[in-house]
Amino acid sequence: ELGGDIYNFFTLRDRTFIYIGDVTGHGVAAGLIMTMVNSLIAVFADLHDSPYEILVNVNRYIKRHVKKAMFMTLVMLCWDNKTQKMSYVGCGHEHILVYRAATGVCEAIVAGGVALGMVPDNSKVIKELPLDLAVGDLVVLYSDGLTEARNDATGELFGLERLKELVVEYAPEDEPEGVHYKIATRVSEYCAGHDQGDDMTLIVMKIKN
């Protein structure tokens, strides 16, 4: 089987880029767009320093080569290793979850923007924004296959609120690997017995210094 979820981490010129995305549909077409976006991001990251410039150029090429009904939601984070600051650019993807260690609250930040491939030029509808973080904070990225996981008995979706509650429950006591494992386990238990209808991707990161 081929899926349409995408994620990656890489560091260039003192900047670390983290992104997650989701192509509409499934199968070969979604897999090809996923591969194309991955390759284009790698190419334009060599040429540009900002996630904004990377995604404006990726969109321009994607729009030329995909069908009108095909597009990819994506959010890209950029950690500046010199300034120790995080920024992000949203292209119509899910929320960015931030667990604030100081308050024990999990915020759901709207990624914003429009999906890659929806418009010929996205330079006016996406923007790079700061993501203020402190030591001990967690950042959680996910694809909609996770929040739309369906319970076999009730037919109810897992939902964003359940995901936030699990982050609040596990973040104080676990490192990112533990938080990731426990959330993935709970989601699997929730949708046990129901056919998985979509790809699921989950990323958990922690600010350590």
Backbone as a ProteinNet text record, in pm:
[ID]
protein_1_A
[PRIMARY]
ELGGDIYNFFTLRDRTFIYIGDVTGHGVAAGLIMTMVNSLIAVFADLHDSPYEILVNVNRYIKRHVKKAMFMTLVMLCWDNKTQKMSYVGCGHEHILVYRAATGVCEAIVAGGVALGMVPDNSKVIKELPLDLAVGDLVVLYSDGLTEARNDATGELFGLERLKELVVEYAPEDEPEGVHYKIATRVSEYCAGHDQGDDMTLIVMKIKN
[TERTIARY]
84.1	0	87.3	36.2	105.4	20.5	85.6	13.7	53.5	-16.3	8.9	60.5	88.7	148.5	297.5	350.7	491.6	545.2	668.8	735.1	885.3	957.7	1103.3	1165.4	1294.2	1376.7	1510.4	1561.4	1697.7	1754.6	1887.2	1955.9	2045.8	2033	2117.2	2152.5	2280	2324.6	2266.5	2284.7	2242.6	2091.4	2014.6	1868.7	1817.8	1730.1	1669.9	1524.9	1488.7	1354.1	1281.1	1158.3	1072.8	939.4	894.7	765.7	684	553.3	458.2	350.2	306.1	205	115.1	8.5	-92.8	-153	-137.1	-193.5	-338.5	-422.6	-560.9	-559.7	-648.2	-659.4	-554.5	-550.7	-461.5	-406	-322.2	-274	-158	-142.8	-25.9	-17.8	-129.4	-127.6	-81.8	-135.5	-95.7	51.2	97	236.4	331.3	292.1	377.2	388.3	276.3	281	365.6	349.9	431.2	579.9	618.5	758.5	805.4	719.5	753.9	777.4	686.7	701.6	828.5	854.5	976.2	1100.5	1104.6	1220.4	1232.7	1120.4	1124.1	1167.1	1121.1	1163.6	1314.8	1370.3	1514.6	1589.9	1537.7	1602.3	1598.9	1480.3	1467.4	1527.2	1541	1608.8	1757.4	1813.2	1952.9	1969.3	1859.2	1865.8	1815.9	1729	1666.3	1679.4	1687	1704.4	1573.5	1466.4	1343	1239.8	1159.4	1053	950.5	930.7	838.1	882	1008.3	1058.8	1057.2	1090.8	1089.6	950.1	848.2	712.8	645.2	682.8	632.2	680.7	806.4	861.9	811.2	797.2	741.2	600.4	520.2	381.6	377.5	466	466.2	486.6	575.9	602.2	492.6	442.8	337.9	212.5	174.8	52	56.3	174.1	186.9	168.3	189.9	201.6	99.7	3.3	-96	-236	-325.2	-463.7	-529.4	-638	-704.3	-753.6	-793.2	-849.7	-742.8	-615.6	-507.3	-429.5	-408.5	-327.2	-273.3	-182.7	-121.3	-123.8	-178.9	-166	-30.6	29.7	163.8	190.2	266.5	318.5	467.2	545.6	690.7	738.3	814.4	875.8	1023.9	1079.6	1221	1283.3	1380.2	1452.2	1587	1607	1733.7	1830	1933.9	2026.5	2111.5	2122.5	2198.9	2115.9	1994.5	1910.1	1827.1	1820.7	1737.9	1590.4	1546.1	1406.8	1341.2	1210.2	1131.7	1034.1	1017.8	913.8	841.3	730.4	655.9	582.1	554.2	471.1	365.3	238.9	129.7	75.3	50.1	-14.9	-138.8	-234	-362.7	-363.1	-258.9	-250.7	-322.9	-314.3	-378.2	-313.8	-367.8	-313.3	-171.5	-97.4	28.8	-5.6	22.8	-3.1	122.9	107.6	219.9	180.2	252.8	231.5	324.7	265.9	342.9	377.9	505.7	548.2	521.2	526.8	509.3	366.1	270	129	54.8	112.3	43.9	-70.5	-71.5	-178.5	-128.6	-215.1	-183.5	-259.6	-186.8	-247.6	-258.1	-365.3	-382.9	-374.2	-263.9	-238.5	-276.4	-361.8	-404.3	-285	-253.9	-137.8	-159.6	-282.8	-314.7	-267.4	-284.9	-243.2	-339.3	-299.7	-377.2	-287.5	-349.1	-274.3	-188.9	-77.6	7.8	-67.8	-62.6	-129.9	-269.4	-318.5	-455	-458.7	-355.1	-350.1	-213.9	-206.6	-79.8	29.8	-7.6	89.4	37.4	105.8	61.2	137.8	215.6	303.4	228	100.7	22.1	-67.1	-75.1	-168.1	-98.7	34.2	107.7	206.5	247.8	344.5	424.1	544.2	627.7	599.7	564.9	527.3	614.7	637.6	717.3	636.7	704.1	643.1	722.4	668.4	739	739.2	858.2	872.5	969.7	949.5	1038.3	1091.7	1195.8	1254.7	1148.8	1139.4	1041.7	914.2	889.7	769	777.3	660.8	650.7	576.3	620.1	551.1	505.1	376.8	319.5	260.1	304.2	249.2	182.9	75.4	0.3	-72.7	-112.7	-197.5	-340.4	-435.8	-576.2	-620.4	-538.6	-571.3	-578.6	-505	-504.4	-630.8	-663.1	-780.3	-911.3	-905	-1024.2	-1032.9	-947.4	-958.2	-1094.2	-1163.9	-1302.7	-1315.4	-1391.1	-1418.3	-1520.2	-1491.2	-1576.8	-1713.4	-1715.8	-1841.2	-1934.8	-1879	-1962.7	-1967.7	-1868.6	-1861.4	-1804.7	-1761.2	-1711.5	-1564.9	-1529.6	-1391.1	-1308	-1177.4	-1087.4	-1086	-1068.2	-1084.3	-963.7	-962.3	-853.1	-849.7	-965.8	-968.5	-909.7	-939.5	-879.3	-727.4	-680.8	-536.9	-472.1	-533.4	-481	-478.8	-584.1	-591.4	-479.1	-447.6	-339.6	-204.6	-184.9	-59.9	-44.3	-150.3	-146.2	-120.5	-177.3	-160.8	-18	41.9	170.9	292.8	276.8	391.6	468.9	401.7	478.4	565	532.4	600.1	689.9	686.4	760.5	844	948.9	1023.9	942.7	981.6	902.5	875.7	976.2	956.2	843.1	837	731.6	595.4	589.6	463.1	412.7	502.9	467.3	412.3	483.4	442.6	306.1	284.6	158.6	40	60.6	-47.9	-81	22.2	-0.4	-74.5	-37.9	-104.2	-250.8	-279.9	-418.2	-503.2	-447.1	-521	-550.2	-450.5	-469.3	-578	-578.1	-680.8	-818.7	-824.2	-951.8	-1018.6	-936.7	-995.6	-979.7	-949.7	-934.9	-1063.8	-1049.4	-1165.1	-1223.7	-1181.5	-1230.7	-1120.4	-1155.4	-1055.8	-993.5	-860.3	-791.6	-817.9	-879.8	-920.5	-819.3	-714.7	-620	-484.7	-381.8	-248.7	-248.1	-164.1	-148.2	-1.1	24.6	161.3	160.4	258.2	267.3	412.8	439.3	573.2	564.5	654.5	660.3	802.7	815.7	946.9	944.7	1061.4	1071.5	1187.2	1162.3	1268.5	1347.8	1475.4	1553.4	1651.8	1688.2	1781.7	1768.5
-120.1	0	124.7	229.4	357.4	461.3	541.4	644.3	783.1	882.1	1019.5	1108	1050.4	1130.1	1147.4	1257.8	1289.4	1355.3	1325.6	1398.8	1386.6	1484.6	1479.1	1580	1557.7	1648.1	1660.2	1780.8	1794.9	1929.9	1938.1	2060.1	2111	2241.5	2308	2446.4	2480.8	2616.8	2664.2	2585.9	2622.2	2633.9	2578.2	2575.9	2432.5	2394.1	2261.9	2276.4	2205.3	2210	2081.2	2096.1	1983.3	2004.5	1906	1925.2	1797.2	1817.2	1707	1749.2	1655.8	1690.3	1572.6	1601.1	1499.9	1529.1	1435.3	1450.2	1403.8	1473	1426.4	1291.2	1203	1073.4	974.5	860.1	751.2	687.2	588	509.8	572.9	531.1	568.9	720.1	783.9	928.1	1005.8	971.7	1039.8	1013.9	889.6	855.8	932.3	953	1027	1174	1234.6	1374.5	1387.5	1293	1293	1291.7	1203.9	1193.5	1321.6	1379.6	1502.9	1617.1	1631.9	1739.1	1719.3	1596.6	1567.6	1610.9	1575.6	1608.4	1759.3	1825.7	1970.3	2046.9	2002.7	2068	2057.7	1940.5	1921.8	2013.6	2028	2113.8	2260.4	2309.2	2452.1	2488.3	2391.4	2418.1	2445.4	2390.9	2420.2	2562.8	2618.6	2750.7	2863.5	2831.6	2934.6	2900.5	3004.1	2983.5	2978.7	3032.7	3042.3	2940.5	2887.9	2796.3	2862.2	2991.9	3064.3	3054.7	3087.1	3083.9	2941.3	2845.3	2705.6	2666.3	2697.4	2650.7	2731	2855.8	2932.6	2868.9	2829.8	2769.4	2627.3	2550.7	2416	2423.4	2515.1	2529.4	2562.2	2650.7	2691.9	2571.3	2482.6	2365.6	2260.1	2241.5	2142	2176.6	2303.5	2345.4	2313.4	2317.8	2292.5	2145.9	2057.5	1916	1824.9	1879.8	1793.8	1828.4	1732.7	1755.5	1852.6	1915.9	2016.6	1961	1835.7	1777.3	1727	1734.5	1684.1	1800.8	1794.9	1895.6	1836.6	1907.7	1858.7	1965.2	1932	2020.1	1993.1	2097.2	2081.4	2193.4	2163.9	2267.8	2241.6	2348.2	2337.4	2426.1	2366.7	2439.8	2460	2568.4	2597.9	2640.8	2563.5	2594.4	2655.9	2780.8	2850.1	2813.9	2739.1	2691.2	2802.5	2915.8	3028.5	3109.6	3145.1	3228.7	3146.3	3013.9	2925.3	2965.7	3002.7	3042.6	2952	2930.8	2849.7	2938.1	2908	2972.8	2863.6	2900.8	2801.6	2866.6	2785.9	2826.6	2718.8	2759.1	2664.7	2670.2	2551.6	2540.7	2453.4	2503.8	2438.3	2309.5	2284.8	2159.2	2169.9	2059.3	2052	2150.4	2155.9	2244.2	2202.2	2299.6	2272.4	2270.7	2160.7	2153.7	2190.3	2280	2320.4	2301.5	2213	2193.4	2288.3	2377.3	2474.1	2414.2	2384.8	2320	2406.7	2538.5	2629.2	2630.5	2605.4	2615.3	2481.6	2383.7	2255.6	2260	2360.6	2379.1	2338	2274.9	2239.4	2332.2	2413.8	2506.6	2441.9	2472.1	2426.8	2549.7	2562.1	2678.8	2645.5	2726.7	2705	2729.1	2630.4	2643.6	2752.5	2764.4	2869.6	2836.8	2934.1	2917.8	2831.1	2801.1	2712.1	2598.4	2486.8	2367	2389.6	2318.5	2322.8	2266.5	2339.2	2294.7	2349.8	2428	2481.7	2608.8	2691.5	2817.2	2826.2	2895.8	2904.4	2975.7	3076.4	3155.8	3172.2	3111.4	3118.5	3220.9	3305.2	3397.1	3498.6	3524.8	3622.8	3556	3423.5	3355.6	3265	3258.2	3190.3	3289.4	3267.4	3356.8	3280.2	3329.9	3271.8	3344.7	3269.3	3326.1	3268.1	3344.6	3291.7	3192.5	3092.7	2997.8	3007.3	3085	3110.8	2986.8	2942.2	2821.9	2845.4	2770.8	2777.7	2637.8	2632.1	2503.2	2415.7	2291.5	2198.4	2188.1	2283.2	2279.1	2164.7	2109.5	2005.8	2061.2	2019.4	2051.5	1920.3	1913	1791.3	1824.1	1748.7	1759.8	1627.7	1634.2	1511.9	1528.2	1416.3	1419.6	1383.5	1415.3	1399.2	1253.7	1160.9	1021.2	983.8	1057.8	1031.6	1086.6	1212.2	1272.7	1219.4	1164	1108.8	957.4	899.3	756.5	731.9	628.2	607.3	487.8	507.2	399	303.6	174.1	75.6	63.4	80.1	61.1	180.4	301.9	422.3	496.7	471.4	544.9	685	720.1	854.8	868.2	986.4	1013.5	1039.7	1013	1036.3	1184.7	1269.9	1413.6	1486.2	1616.6	1701.9	1712.2	1722.7	1741.3	1621	1500.2	1381.5	1384.2	1424.8	1431.8	1532.3	1649.3	1749.6	1697.8	1627.3	1572.4	1471.4	1390.3	1293.6	1362.8	1469.6	1545.5	1601.4	1659.4	1714.4	1604.4	1486.1	1374.8	1320.7	1307.1	1238	1330	1454	1544	1566.3	1580.8	1607.6	1491.5	1368.8	1252.6	1178.8	1215.6	1138.5	1228.4	1168.3	1230.6	1216.6	1286.6	1281.6	1140.7	1051.9	914.8	845.9	869.1	809.5	867.3	998.5	1064.1	1009.7	998.9	947.5	805.7	720.3	580.1	566.2	640.9	628.9	683.6	794.2	847.6	750	697.5	602	478.2	432.9	316.1	345.3	462.6	497.3	511.3	568	582.1	444	355.5	219.7	146.1	163.3	99.1	157.1	287.5	354.9	304.5	282.6	243.4	94.6	16.1	-128.6	-188.5	-273.7	-337.4	-262.1	-135.5	-55.3	-43.5	-62.3	-51.8	87.4	91	219.8	285.1	403.4	468.1	565.4	596.7	698.1	674.4	732.6	727.5	804.8	763.4	833.8	869.2	995.4	1040.2	1126.9	1104	1176.8	1210.8	1337.3	1384.2	1454.4	1419.8	1484.5	1534.6	1663.7	1726	1801.7	1815	1885.9	1985.1	2102.2	2202.4	2170.6	2136.2	2088.5	2191.9	2291.5	2393.5	2521.9
0	0	0	-62.3	-63.7	8.5	90.1	164.7	120.2	175.2	136.2	248	366.4	474	448.3	499.2	478	604.5	639.2	747.8	730.6	784.7	774.4	870	900.2	979.7	907.5	893.8	840.8	883.7	888.3	931.3	819.5	788.8	690.4	743.1	735.8	769.8	903.7	1007.3	1143.6	1160.3	1068.2	1082.9	1067.6	1158.7	1151.7	1107.8	1001.6	947.2	985.5	1031.3	1067.6	996.3	921.4	854.8	853	842.1	832.6	734.3	650.8	550.5	519.5	447.4	416.5	279.6	186.8	52.5	53.1	-23.8	-40.3	-110.9	-69.1	-133.8	-86.5	-152.5	-115.8	-242.3	-223.9	-336.3	-410.7	-536	-615	-636	-670.6	-697.1	-574.3	-457.7	-334.2	-304	-325.8	-300.3	-390.8	-516.4	-609.3	-569.3	-528.7	-485.7	-359.2	-267.2	-146.6	-181.3	-272.5	-313.4	-381.5	-464.1	-533.5	-435.3	-338.3	-239.2	-157	-115.4	-39.2	-116.1	-244	-326.9	-347.8	-373.1	-395.9	-271.3	-155.9	-32	-16.1	-43.7	-33.3	-129.4	-251.2	-350.9	-308.5	-270.3	-240.1	-104.1	-15	112.2	89.7	-18.1	-52.2	-104.6	-154.6	-218.4	-128.9	-31.9	50.7	199.1	282	425.7	502.9	448.3	525.2	478.8	571.1	532.5	439.4	454.2	367.3	221.6	195.1	57.3	1	84.9	40.7	-6	74.8	44.4	-66.1	-83.9	-198.7	-328.5	-331.1	-451.9	-473.6	-367	-380	-437.4	-386.4	-434.3	-582.7	-626.5	-767	-859.8	-820.8	-903.8	-890.3	-769.6	-748.1	-827.5	-826.1	-893.8	-1042.9	-1102.3	-1245.7	-1281.4	-1184.9	-1218.9	-1151.4	-1079.3	-1014.1	-1064.3	-1053.3	-1092.3	-995.5	-1040.4	-958	-825.3	-822.6	-700.6	-603.6	-642.8	-558.6	-498.1	-368.8	-301.9	-172.4	-107.5	15	122.1	238.1	353.2	416.6	473.6	530.4	629.7	731.8	819.9	838.6	828.1	841.7	956.6	1047.8	1157.1	1126.9	1176.7	1155.1	1287.4	1334.8	1458.2	1421.5	1463.1	1438.9	1550.7	1518.8	1620.5	1681.1	1612.6	1666.2	1765.2	1726.7	1812.5	1910.1	1888	1970.9	1965.4	1845.5	1824.5	1720.8	1737.9	1644.8	1568.7	1439.6	1359.8	1280.9	1217	1140.1	1024.2	923.5	810.6	791.3	789.2	770	628.9	573.6	443.7	460.2	539.4	553	632.3	713	786.6	921.4	998.1	1129.5	1227.8	1349.3	1452.6	1493.5	1542.1	1612.1	1760.9	1828.5	1972.1	2048.9	2144.7	2229.7	2374.9	2442.9	2586.9	2661.2	2741.6	2818.4	2954.1	2975	3098.7	3220.6	3203.8	3317.5	3369	3281.3	3320.1	3314.2	3245.8	3229.7	3130.4	3044.3	2945.9	2807.8	2729.2	2590.6	2497.1	2422.6	2328	2190.2	2118.7	1980.4	1890.2	1819.2	1735.5	1591.3	1533.5	1394.9	1302.3	1218.1	1129.9	1025.2	973.2	877.3	736.7	645.6	507.5	426.8	303.1	216.7	170.8	136.1	99	-25.8	-32.3	-151	-270.5	-381.8	-503	-521.5	-427.3	-439.2	-523	-512	-587.6	-657.2	-771.8	-844.2	-766.1	-688.1	-611.8	-469.7	-374.8	-234.6	-151.9	-217.8	-146.3	-60.4	-95.5	-19.7	85.6	84.7	174.9	276.2	271.5	378.1	437.6	559.1	623.3	727.2	753.7	858.9	989.6	1093.1	1221.8	1332.8	1439.3	1551	1633.2	1686.9	1779.1	1909.1	2003.6	2128.9	2216.7	2255.6	2335.5	2450.3	2558.6	2674.3	2703.1	2783.1	2820.3	2888.3	2842.7	2897.1	2817.6	2727	2644	2542.4	2508.7	2405.8	2284.5	2166.7	2042.5	1980.2	1946.1	1888.4	1752.5	1650.6	1515.6	1480.4	1403.5	1372.7	1239.7	1181.8	1062.6	1102	1016.2	1053.5	1064.9	1017.1	1037.1	1183.2	1265.7	1410.3	1476.1	1452.8	1516.9	1457.4	1335.4	1272.8	1286	1371.9	1402.7	1467.8	1425.2	1466.7	1561.4	1668.1	1762.2	1702.3	1707.7	1642.8	1710.2	1842.8	1917.2	1905.8	1917.3	1920.6	1787.6	1701.5	1576	1592.4	1713.1	1741.8	1702.9	1652.3	1616.9	1742.1	1731.2	1844.3	1881	1784.7	1803.7	1861.4	1840	1886.7	2038.8	2103.4	2248.3	2321.6	2274.1	2336.5	2322.9	2206.3	2183.8	2279	2294.1	2386.9	2530.1	2568.8	2704.5	2730.3	2629.5	2645.8	2656.9	2580.7	2590.5	2731.3	2785.1	2921.3	3023.8	3000.7	3094.2	3095.6	2978	2969.6	2970.2	2925.6	2912.8	3043.2	3158.5	3281.1	3327.3	3285.6	3342.3	3244.1	3115.7	3015.7	2925	2869.5	2762.6	2633	2525.5	2402	2350.7	2363.2	2315.7	2391.5	2521.9	2602.9	2573.3	2555.3	2520.5	2387.5	2291.9	2159.5	2169.2	2240.3	2251.4	2318.2	2425.9	2499.9	2420.2	2349.6	2266.7	2154.4	2088.1	1978.5	2029	2148.8	2207	2234.7	2291.9	2324.6	2198	2094.2	1969.2	1910.2	1913.6	1861.3	1938.1	2069.1	2151.6	2120	2097.6	2072.4	1945.3	1841.6	1712.5	1684.2	1787.4	1768.8	1713	1612.6	1552.2	1434.8	1417.5	1305.5	1200.5	1074.7	969	969.2	962.3	957.1	822.9	825.5	701.5	644.8	720.8	674.2	738.8	678.6	738.6	869.9	963	1090.6	1111.3	1136.1	1163.3	1288.8	1375.4	1502.4	1530.9	1560.8	1596.4	1731.1	1823.4	1954.5	1978.6	2010	2032.7	2165.1	2227.3	2353.9	2351.4	2405.7	2418.3	2544.9	2528.3	2643.8	2696.9	2616.9	2669.1	2588.7
[MASK]
+++++++++++++++++++++++++++++++++++++++++++++++++++++++++++++++++++++++++++++++++++++++++++++++++++++++++++++++++++++++++++++++++++++++++++++++++++++++++++++++++++++++++++++++++++++++++++++++++++++++++++++++++

